[in-house]
Tab-separated table of C-alpha atoms and ligand atoms in Angstrom:
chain	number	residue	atom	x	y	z
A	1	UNK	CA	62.848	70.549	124.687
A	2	UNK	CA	61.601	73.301	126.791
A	3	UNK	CA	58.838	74.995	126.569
A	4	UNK	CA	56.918	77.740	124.089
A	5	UNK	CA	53.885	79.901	124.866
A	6	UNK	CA	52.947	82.529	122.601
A	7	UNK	CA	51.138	85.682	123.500
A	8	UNK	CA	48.264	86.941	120.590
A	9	UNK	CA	48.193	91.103	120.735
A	10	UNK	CA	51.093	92.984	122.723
A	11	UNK	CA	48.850	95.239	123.915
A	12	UNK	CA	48.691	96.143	128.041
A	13	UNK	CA	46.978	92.609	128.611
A	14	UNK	CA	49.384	91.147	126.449
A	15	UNK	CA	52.928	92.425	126.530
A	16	UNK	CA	52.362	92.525	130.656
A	17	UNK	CA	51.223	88.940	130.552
A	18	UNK	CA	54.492	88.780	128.160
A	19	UNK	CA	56.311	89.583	130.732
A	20	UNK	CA	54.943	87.606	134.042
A	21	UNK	CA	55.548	84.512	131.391
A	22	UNK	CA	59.318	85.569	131.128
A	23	UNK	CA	60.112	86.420	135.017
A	24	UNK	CA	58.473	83.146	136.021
A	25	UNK	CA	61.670	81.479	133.603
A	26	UNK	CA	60.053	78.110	133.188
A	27	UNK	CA	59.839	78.806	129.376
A	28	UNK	CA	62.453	78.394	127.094
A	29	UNK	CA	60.679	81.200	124.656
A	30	UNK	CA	57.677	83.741	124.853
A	31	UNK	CA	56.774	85.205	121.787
A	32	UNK	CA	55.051	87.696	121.451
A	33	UNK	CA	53.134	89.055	118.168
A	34	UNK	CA	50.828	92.073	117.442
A	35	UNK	CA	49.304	93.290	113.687
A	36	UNK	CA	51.023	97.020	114.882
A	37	UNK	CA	54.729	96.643	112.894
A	38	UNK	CA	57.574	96.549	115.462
A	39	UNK	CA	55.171	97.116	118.481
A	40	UNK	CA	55.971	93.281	119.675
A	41	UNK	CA	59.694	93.032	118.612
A	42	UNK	CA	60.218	96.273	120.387
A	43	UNK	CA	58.848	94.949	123.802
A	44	UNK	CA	61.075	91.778	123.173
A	45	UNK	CA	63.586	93.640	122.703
A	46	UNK	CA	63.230	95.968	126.001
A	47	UNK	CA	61.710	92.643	128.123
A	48	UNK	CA	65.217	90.612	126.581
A	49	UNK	CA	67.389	93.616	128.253
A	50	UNK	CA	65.620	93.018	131.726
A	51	UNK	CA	67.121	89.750	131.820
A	52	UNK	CA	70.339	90.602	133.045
A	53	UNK	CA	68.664	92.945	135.983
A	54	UNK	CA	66.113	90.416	136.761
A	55	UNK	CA	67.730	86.995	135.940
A	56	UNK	CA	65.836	84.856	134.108
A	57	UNK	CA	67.274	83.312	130.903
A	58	UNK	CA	63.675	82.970	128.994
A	59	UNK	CA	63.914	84.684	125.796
A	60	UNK	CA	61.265	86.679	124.387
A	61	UNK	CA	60.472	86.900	120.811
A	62	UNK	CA	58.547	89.445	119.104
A	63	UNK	CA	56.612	89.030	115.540
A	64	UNK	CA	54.358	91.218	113.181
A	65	UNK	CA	51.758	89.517	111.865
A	66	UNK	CA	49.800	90.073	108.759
A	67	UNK	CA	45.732	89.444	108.026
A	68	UNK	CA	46.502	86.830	105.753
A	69	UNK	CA	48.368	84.618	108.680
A	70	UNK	CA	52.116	86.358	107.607
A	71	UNK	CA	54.674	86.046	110.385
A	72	UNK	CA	52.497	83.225	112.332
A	73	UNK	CA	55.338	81.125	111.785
A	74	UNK	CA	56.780	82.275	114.962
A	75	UNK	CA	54.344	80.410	116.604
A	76	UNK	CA	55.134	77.226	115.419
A	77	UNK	CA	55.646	74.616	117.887
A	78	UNK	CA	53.770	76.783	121.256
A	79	UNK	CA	52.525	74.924	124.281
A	80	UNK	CA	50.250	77.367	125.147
A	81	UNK	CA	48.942	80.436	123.292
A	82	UNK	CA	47.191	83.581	124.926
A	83	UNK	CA	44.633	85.645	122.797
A	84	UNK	CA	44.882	88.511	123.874
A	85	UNK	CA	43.818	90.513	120.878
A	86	UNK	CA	40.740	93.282	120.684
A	87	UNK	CA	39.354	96.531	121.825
A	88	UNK	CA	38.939	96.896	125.068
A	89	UNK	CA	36.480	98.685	126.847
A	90	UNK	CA	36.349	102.519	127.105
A	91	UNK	CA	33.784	104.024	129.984
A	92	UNK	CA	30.460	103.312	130.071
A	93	UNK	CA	30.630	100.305	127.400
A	94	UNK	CA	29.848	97.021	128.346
A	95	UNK	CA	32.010	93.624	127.506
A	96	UNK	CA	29.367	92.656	125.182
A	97	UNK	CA	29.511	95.720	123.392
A	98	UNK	CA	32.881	94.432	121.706
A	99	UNK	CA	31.684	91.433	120.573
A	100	UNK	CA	31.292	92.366	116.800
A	101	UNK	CA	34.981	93.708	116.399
A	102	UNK	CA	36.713	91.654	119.070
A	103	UNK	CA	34.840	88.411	116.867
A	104	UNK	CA	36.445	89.303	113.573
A	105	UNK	CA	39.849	89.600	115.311
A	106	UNK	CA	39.811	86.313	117.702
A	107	UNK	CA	38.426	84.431	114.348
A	108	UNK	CA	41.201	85.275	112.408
A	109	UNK	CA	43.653	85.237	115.447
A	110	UNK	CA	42.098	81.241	116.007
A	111	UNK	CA	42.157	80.352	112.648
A	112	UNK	CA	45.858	81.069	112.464
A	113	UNK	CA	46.683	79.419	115.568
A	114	UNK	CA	44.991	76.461	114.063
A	115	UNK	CA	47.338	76.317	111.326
A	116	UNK	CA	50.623	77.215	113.083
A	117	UNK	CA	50.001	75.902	116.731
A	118	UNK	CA	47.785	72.795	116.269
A	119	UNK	CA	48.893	70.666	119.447
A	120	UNK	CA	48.813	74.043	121.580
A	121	UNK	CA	46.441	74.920	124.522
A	122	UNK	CA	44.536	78.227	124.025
A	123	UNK	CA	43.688	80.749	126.472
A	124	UNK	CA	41.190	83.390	125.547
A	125	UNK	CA	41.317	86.434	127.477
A	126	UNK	CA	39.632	88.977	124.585
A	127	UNK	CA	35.780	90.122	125.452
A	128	UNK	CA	33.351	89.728	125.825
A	129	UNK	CA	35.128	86.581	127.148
A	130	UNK	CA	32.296	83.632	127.372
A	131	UNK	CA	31.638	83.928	124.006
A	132	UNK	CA	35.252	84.747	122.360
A	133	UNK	CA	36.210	81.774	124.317
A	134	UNK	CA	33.490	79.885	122.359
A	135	UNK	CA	34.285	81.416	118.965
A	136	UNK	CA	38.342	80.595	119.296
A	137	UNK	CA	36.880	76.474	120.060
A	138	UNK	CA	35.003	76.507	116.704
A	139	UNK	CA	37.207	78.666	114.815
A	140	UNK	CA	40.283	76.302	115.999
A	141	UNK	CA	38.171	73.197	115.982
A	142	UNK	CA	40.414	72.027	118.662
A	143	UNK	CA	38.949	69.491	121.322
A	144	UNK	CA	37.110	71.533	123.313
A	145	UNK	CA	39.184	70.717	126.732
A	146	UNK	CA	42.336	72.481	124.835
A	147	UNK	CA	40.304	75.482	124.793
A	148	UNK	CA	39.722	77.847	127.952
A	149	UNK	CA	38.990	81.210	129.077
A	150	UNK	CA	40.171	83.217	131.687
A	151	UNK	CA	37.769	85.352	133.893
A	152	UNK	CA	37.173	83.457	137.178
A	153	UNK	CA	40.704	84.325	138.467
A	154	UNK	CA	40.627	87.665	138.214
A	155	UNK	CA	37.025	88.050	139.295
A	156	UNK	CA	38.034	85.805	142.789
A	157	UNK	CA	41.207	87.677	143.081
A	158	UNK	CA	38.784	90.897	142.768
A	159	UNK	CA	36.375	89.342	144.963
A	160	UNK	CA	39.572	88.386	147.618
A	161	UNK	CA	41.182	91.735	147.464
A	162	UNK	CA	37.901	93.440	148.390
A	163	UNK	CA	37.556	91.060	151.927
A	164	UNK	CA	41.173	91.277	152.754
A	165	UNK	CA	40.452	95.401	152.198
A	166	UNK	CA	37.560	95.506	154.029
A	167	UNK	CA	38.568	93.415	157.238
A	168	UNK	CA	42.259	94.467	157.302
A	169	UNK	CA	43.264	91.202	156.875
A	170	UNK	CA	45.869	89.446	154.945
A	171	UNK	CA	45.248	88.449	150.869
A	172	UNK	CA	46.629	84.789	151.955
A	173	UNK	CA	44.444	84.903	154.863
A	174	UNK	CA	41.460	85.392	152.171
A	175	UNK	CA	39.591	82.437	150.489
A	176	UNK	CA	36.460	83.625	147.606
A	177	UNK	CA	35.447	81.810	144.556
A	178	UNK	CA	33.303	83.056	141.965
A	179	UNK	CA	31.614	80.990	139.364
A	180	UNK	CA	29.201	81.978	136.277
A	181	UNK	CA	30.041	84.113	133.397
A	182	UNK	CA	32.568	87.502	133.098
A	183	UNK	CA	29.531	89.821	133.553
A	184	UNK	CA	26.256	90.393	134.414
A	185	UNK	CA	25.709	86.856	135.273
A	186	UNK	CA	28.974	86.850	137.367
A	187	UNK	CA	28.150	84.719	140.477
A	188	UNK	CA	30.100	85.141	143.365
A	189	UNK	CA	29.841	82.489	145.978
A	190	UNK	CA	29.786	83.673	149.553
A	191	UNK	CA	29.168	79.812	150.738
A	192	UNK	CA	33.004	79.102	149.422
A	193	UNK	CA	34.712	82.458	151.312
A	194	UNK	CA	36.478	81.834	153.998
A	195	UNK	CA	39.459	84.050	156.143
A	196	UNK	CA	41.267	81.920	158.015
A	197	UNK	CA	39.308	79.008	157.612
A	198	UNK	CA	35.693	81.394	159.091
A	199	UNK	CA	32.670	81.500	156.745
A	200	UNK	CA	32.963	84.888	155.442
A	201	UNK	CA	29.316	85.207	157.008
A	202	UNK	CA	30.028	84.809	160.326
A	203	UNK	CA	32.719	88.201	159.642
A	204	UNK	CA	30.507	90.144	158.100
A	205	UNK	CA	26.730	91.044	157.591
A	206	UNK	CA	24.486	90.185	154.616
A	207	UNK	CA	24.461	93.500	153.526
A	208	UNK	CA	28.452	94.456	153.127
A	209	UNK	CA	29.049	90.886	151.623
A	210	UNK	CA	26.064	92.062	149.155
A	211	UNK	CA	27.825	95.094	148.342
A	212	UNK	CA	31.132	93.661	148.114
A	213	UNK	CA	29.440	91.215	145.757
A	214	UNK	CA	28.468	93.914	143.866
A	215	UNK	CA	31.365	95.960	143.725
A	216	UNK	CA	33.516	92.624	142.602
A	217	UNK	CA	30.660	92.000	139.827
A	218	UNK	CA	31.441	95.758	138.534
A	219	UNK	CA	34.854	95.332	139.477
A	220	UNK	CA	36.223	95.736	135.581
A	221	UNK	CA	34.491	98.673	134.784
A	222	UNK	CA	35.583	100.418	138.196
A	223	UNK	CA	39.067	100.441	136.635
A	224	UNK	CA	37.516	101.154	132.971
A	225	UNK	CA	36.123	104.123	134.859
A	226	UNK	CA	38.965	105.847	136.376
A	227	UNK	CA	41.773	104.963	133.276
A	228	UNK	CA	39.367	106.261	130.972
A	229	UNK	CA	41.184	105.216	127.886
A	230	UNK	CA	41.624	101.236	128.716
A	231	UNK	CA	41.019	98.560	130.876
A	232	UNK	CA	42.681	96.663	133.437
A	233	UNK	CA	45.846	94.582	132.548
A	234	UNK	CA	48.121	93.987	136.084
A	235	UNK	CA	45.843	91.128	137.881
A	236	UNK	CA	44.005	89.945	134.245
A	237	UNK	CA	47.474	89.449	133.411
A	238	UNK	CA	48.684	87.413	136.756
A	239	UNK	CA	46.023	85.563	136.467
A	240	UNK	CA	46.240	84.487	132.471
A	241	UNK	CA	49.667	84.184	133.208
A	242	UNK	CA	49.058	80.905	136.011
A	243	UNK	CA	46.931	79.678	133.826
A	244	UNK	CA	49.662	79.070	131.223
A	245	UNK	CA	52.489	78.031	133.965
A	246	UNK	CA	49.765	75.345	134.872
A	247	UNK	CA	49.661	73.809	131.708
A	248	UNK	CA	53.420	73.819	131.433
A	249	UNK	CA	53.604	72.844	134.309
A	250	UNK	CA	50.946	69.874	134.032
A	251	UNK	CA	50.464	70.935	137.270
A	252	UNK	CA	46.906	69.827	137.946
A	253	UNK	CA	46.404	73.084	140.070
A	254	UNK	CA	42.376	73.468	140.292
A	255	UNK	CA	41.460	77.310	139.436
A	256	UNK	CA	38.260	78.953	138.012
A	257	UNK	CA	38.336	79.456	134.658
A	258	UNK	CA	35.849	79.954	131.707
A	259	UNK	CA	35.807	75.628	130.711
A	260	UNK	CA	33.592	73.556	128.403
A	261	UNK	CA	30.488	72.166	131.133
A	262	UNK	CA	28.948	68.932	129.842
A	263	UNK	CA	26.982	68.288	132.526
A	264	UNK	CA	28.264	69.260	135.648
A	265	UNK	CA	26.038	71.181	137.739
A	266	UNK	CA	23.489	69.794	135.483
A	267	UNK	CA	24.295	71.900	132.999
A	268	UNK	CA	25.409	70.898	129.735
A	269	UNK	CA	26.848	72.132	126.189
A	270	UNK	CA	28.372	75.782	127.411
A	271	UNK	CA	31.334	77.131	128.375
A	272	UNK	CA	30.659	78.733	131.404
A	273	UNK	CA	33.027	79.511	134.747
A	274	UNK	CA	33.542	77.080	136.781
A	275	UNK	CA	36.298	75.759	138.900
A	276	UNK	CA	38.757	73.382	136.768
A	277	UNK	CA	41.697	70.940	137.465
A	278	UNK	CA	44.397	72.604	134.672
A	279	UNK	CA	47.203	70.145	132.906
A	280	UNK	CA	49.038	70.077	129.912
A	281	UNK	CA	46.219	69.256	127.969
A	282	UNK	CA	44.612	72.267	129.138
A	283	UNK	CA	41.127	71.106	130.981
A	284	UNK	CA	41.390	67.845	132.685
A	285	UNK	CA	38.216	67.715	134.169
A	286	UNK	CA	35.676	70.192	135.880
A	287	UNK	CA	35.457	70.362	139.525
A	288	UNK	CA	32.415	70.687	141.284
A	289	UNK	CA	31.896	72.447	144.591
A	290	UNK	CA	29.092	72.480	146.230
A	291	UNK	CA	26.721	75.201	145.990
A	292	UNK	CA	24.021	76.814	148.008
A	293	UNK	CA	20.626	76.914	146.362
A	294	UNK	CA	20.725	80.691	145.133
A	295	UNK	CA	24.134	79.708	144.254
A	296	UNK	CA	23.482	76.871	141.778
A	297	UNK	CA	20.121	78.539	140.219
A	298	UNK	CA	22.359	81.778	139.697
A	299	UNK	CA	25.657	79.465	138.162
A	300	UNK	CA	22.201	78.047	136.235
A	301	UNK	CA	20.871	81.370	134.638
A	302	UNK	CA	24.257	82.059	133.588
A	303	UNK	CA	24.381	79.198	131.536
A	304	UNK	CA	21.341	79.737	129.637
A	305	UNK	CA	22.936	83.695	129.188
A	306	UNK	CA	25.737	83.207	127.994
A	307	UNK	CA	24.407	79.711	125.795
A	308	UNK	CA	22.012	81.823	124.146
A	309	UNK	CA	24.752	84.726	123.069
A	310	UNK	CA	27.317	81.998	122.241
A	311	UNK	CA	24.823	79.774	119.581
A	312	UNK	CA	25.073	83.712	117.517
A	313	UNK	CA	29.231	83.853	117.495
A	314	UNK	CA	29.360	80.734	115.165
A	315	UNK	CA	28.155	83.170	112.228
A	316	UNK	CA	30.055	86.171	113.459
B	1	NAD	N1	39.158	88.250	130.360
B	1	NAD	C1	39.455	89.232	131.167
B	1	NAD	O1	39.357	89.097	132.360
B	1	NAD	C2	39.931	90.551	130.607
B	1	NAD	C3	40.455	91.536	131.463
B	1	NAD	C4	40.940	92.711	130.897
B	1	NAD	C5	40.900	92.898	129.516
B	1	NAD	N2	40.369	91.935	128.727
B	1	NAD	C6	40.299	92.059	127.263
B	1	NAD	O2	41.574	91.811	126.703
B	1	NAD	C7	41.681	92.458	125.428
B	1	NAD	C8	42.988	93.230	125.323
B	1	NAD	O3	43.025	94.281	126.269
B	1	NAD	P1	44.246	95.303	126.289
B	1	NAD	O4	44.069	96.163	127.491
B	1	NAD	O5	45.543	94.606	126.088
B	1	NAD	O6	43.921	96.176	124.963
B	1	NAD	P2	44.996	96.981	124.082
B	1	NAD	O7	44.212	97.882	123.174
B	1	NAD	O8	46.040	97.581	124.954
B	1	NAD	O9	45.709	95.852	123.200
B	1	NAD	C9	45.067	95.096	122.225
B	1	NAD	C10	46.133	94.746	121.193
B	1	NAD	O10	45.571	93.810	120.256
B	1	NAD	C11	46.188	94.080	119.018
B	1	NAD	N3	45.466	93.431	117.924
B	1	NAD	C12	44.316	93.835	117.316
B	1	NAD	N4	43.997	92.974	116.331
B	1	NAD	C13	44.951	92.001	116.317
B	1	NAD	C14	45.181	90.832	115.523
B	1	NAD	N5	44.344	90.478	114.564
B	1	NAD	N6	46.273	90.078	115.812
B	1	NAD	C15	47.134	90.431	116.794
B	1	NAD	N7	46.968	91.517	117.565
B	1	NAD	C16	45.890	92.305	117.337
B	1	NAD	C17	46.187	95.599	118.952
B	1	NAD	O11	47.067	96.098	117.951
B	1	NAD	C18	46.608	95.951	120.381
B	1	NAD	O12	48.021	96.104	120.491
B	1	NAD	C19	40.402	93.320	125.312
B	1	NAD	O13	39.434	92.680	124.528
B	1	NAD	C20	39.945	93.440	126.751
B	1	NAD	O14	38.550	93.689	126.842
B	1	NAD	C21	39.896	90.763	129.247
């Protein structure tokens, strides 16, 4: 049989990560559901008419769903399933700023996956994303390696796009990594960059690596800032997106994502972002790179962050 992934919320993150999931056309079916009635069978419908142009034979499915779990049955049988439901952020808000709403919604969103998806992988991508990634574990009560988060991607494809910019160099030229949690406690990890195979710090000085540390760290509300009335969706999506071909796949592809640490790094009892080898059952292990001093005391403080603000979202 081939394969099912489901997509939670057809929002912008969702119905574009709807449609990366189709083009790729390793999936027999992508459905795709939303609470707003018709908003995910119409983008089925218009993404099922691209097939012809584009060529790819996946078909893509779109269901209402009600708060009471109706219309979940479309789901049944999914590989993988994408959360993708919430707010997102207007200006000036932070991630964490979202966690009361975006809670409710990925509890009830998990708690029907639960039921209608039990064997599937789950990728959280709703914010603030360290700790929804830690509600949808206890709300699904899946193992905790069948649940991940994605942040680390998109922050190191942030992080990549801003040295490629900056030197005039080519994105596959471009090695970064960034580690930590999908905010404040982001930690980017100069030691790991690379362009063409040269330490980042031999290419540039301390100071312009700082800032483009910074500007990667502040790199979601930069496009907050100039949409206004959304956030970003075109590389969140490309990068949720691989993470869901990967388990398909069983690929064993290693990529940072937001993964269940029990003691790696020394840290324990978290998810936090960290680099991960990704297969069908979602995490296989955790990978560990090594890590400067500043680096691992920084990867350390965001562990006890983001531990302290996800012991609250088992009551939320
Ligand atoms: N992890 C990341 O790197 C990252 C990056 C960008 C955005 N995000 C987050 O992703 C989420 C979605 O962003 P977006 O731009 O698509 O927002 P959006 O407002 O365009 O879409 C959200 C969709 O979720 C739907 N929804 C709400 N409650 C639902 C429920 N119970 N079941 C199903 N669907 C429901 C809404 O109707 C809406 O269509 C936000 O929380 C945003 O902060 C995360």
């Amino acid at each position: 049989m081939g394969k099912k992934v489901t997509v939670v919320g057809a929002g912008f993150y969702g119905s574009t990560t709807a449609q990366r999931l189709a083009e790729y056309d390793i999936f027999d079916t992508v459905v795709l559901t939303d609470i707003v009635e018709g908003k995910p069978e119409g983008l089925a419908l218009d993404l099922n008419q691209s097939r012809p142009v584009e060529g790819f034979e996946t078909k893509v499915v779109g269901a209402t769903t009600g708060p009471n779990g109706e219309g979940y049955e479309a789901i049944e049988g999914s590989d993988v399933v994408i959360i993708t439901a919430g707010l997102p952020r207007k200006p000036g808000m932070s991630r964490m700023d979202l966690l009361g709403v975006n809670a409710k919604i990925v509890r009830q969103v998990s708690e029907n996956v639960a039921k209608y998806a039990p064997n599937a992988v789950v990728i959280v991508v709703s914010n603030p994303l360290d700790e929804m990634t830690a509600l949808a574990q206890i709300a699904t009560q899946f193992p905790k390696n069948r649940v991940l988060g994605q942040a680390g991607m998109l922050d190191t494809a942030r992080f990549t796009h801003f040295v490629a910019e900056t030197l005039s160099v080519k994105i596959g030229d471009v090695q970064t990594l960034t580690l930590g949690s999908h905010g404040d406690t982001m930690v980017p990890v100069p030691s790991r960059c690379t362009v063409n195979g040269k330490p980042l710090a031999e290419l540039l000085p301390a100071d312009k690596i700082e800032e483009l540390v910074t500007r990667t760290r502040n790199g979601g509300a930069e496009v907050v800032a100039l949409l206004k009335t959304g956030s970003a969706y075109y590389a969140p999506s490309a990068a949720a997106a691989r993470m869901a071909k990967a388990v398909a796949e069983d690929s064993g592809a290693v990529m940072p994502v937001c993964a269940w640490v029990d003691g790696e790094y020394g840290i324990s009892g978290v998810y936090l972002g960290v680099e991960a080898e990704i297969g069908a059952e979602g995490v296989r292990r955790v990978v560990e790179t090594k890590l400067t001093d500043s680096e691992l005391a920084g990867l350390k403080e965001a562990a006890e962050a983001v531990r302290a603000k996800q012991a609250d979202v088992a009551d939320l």
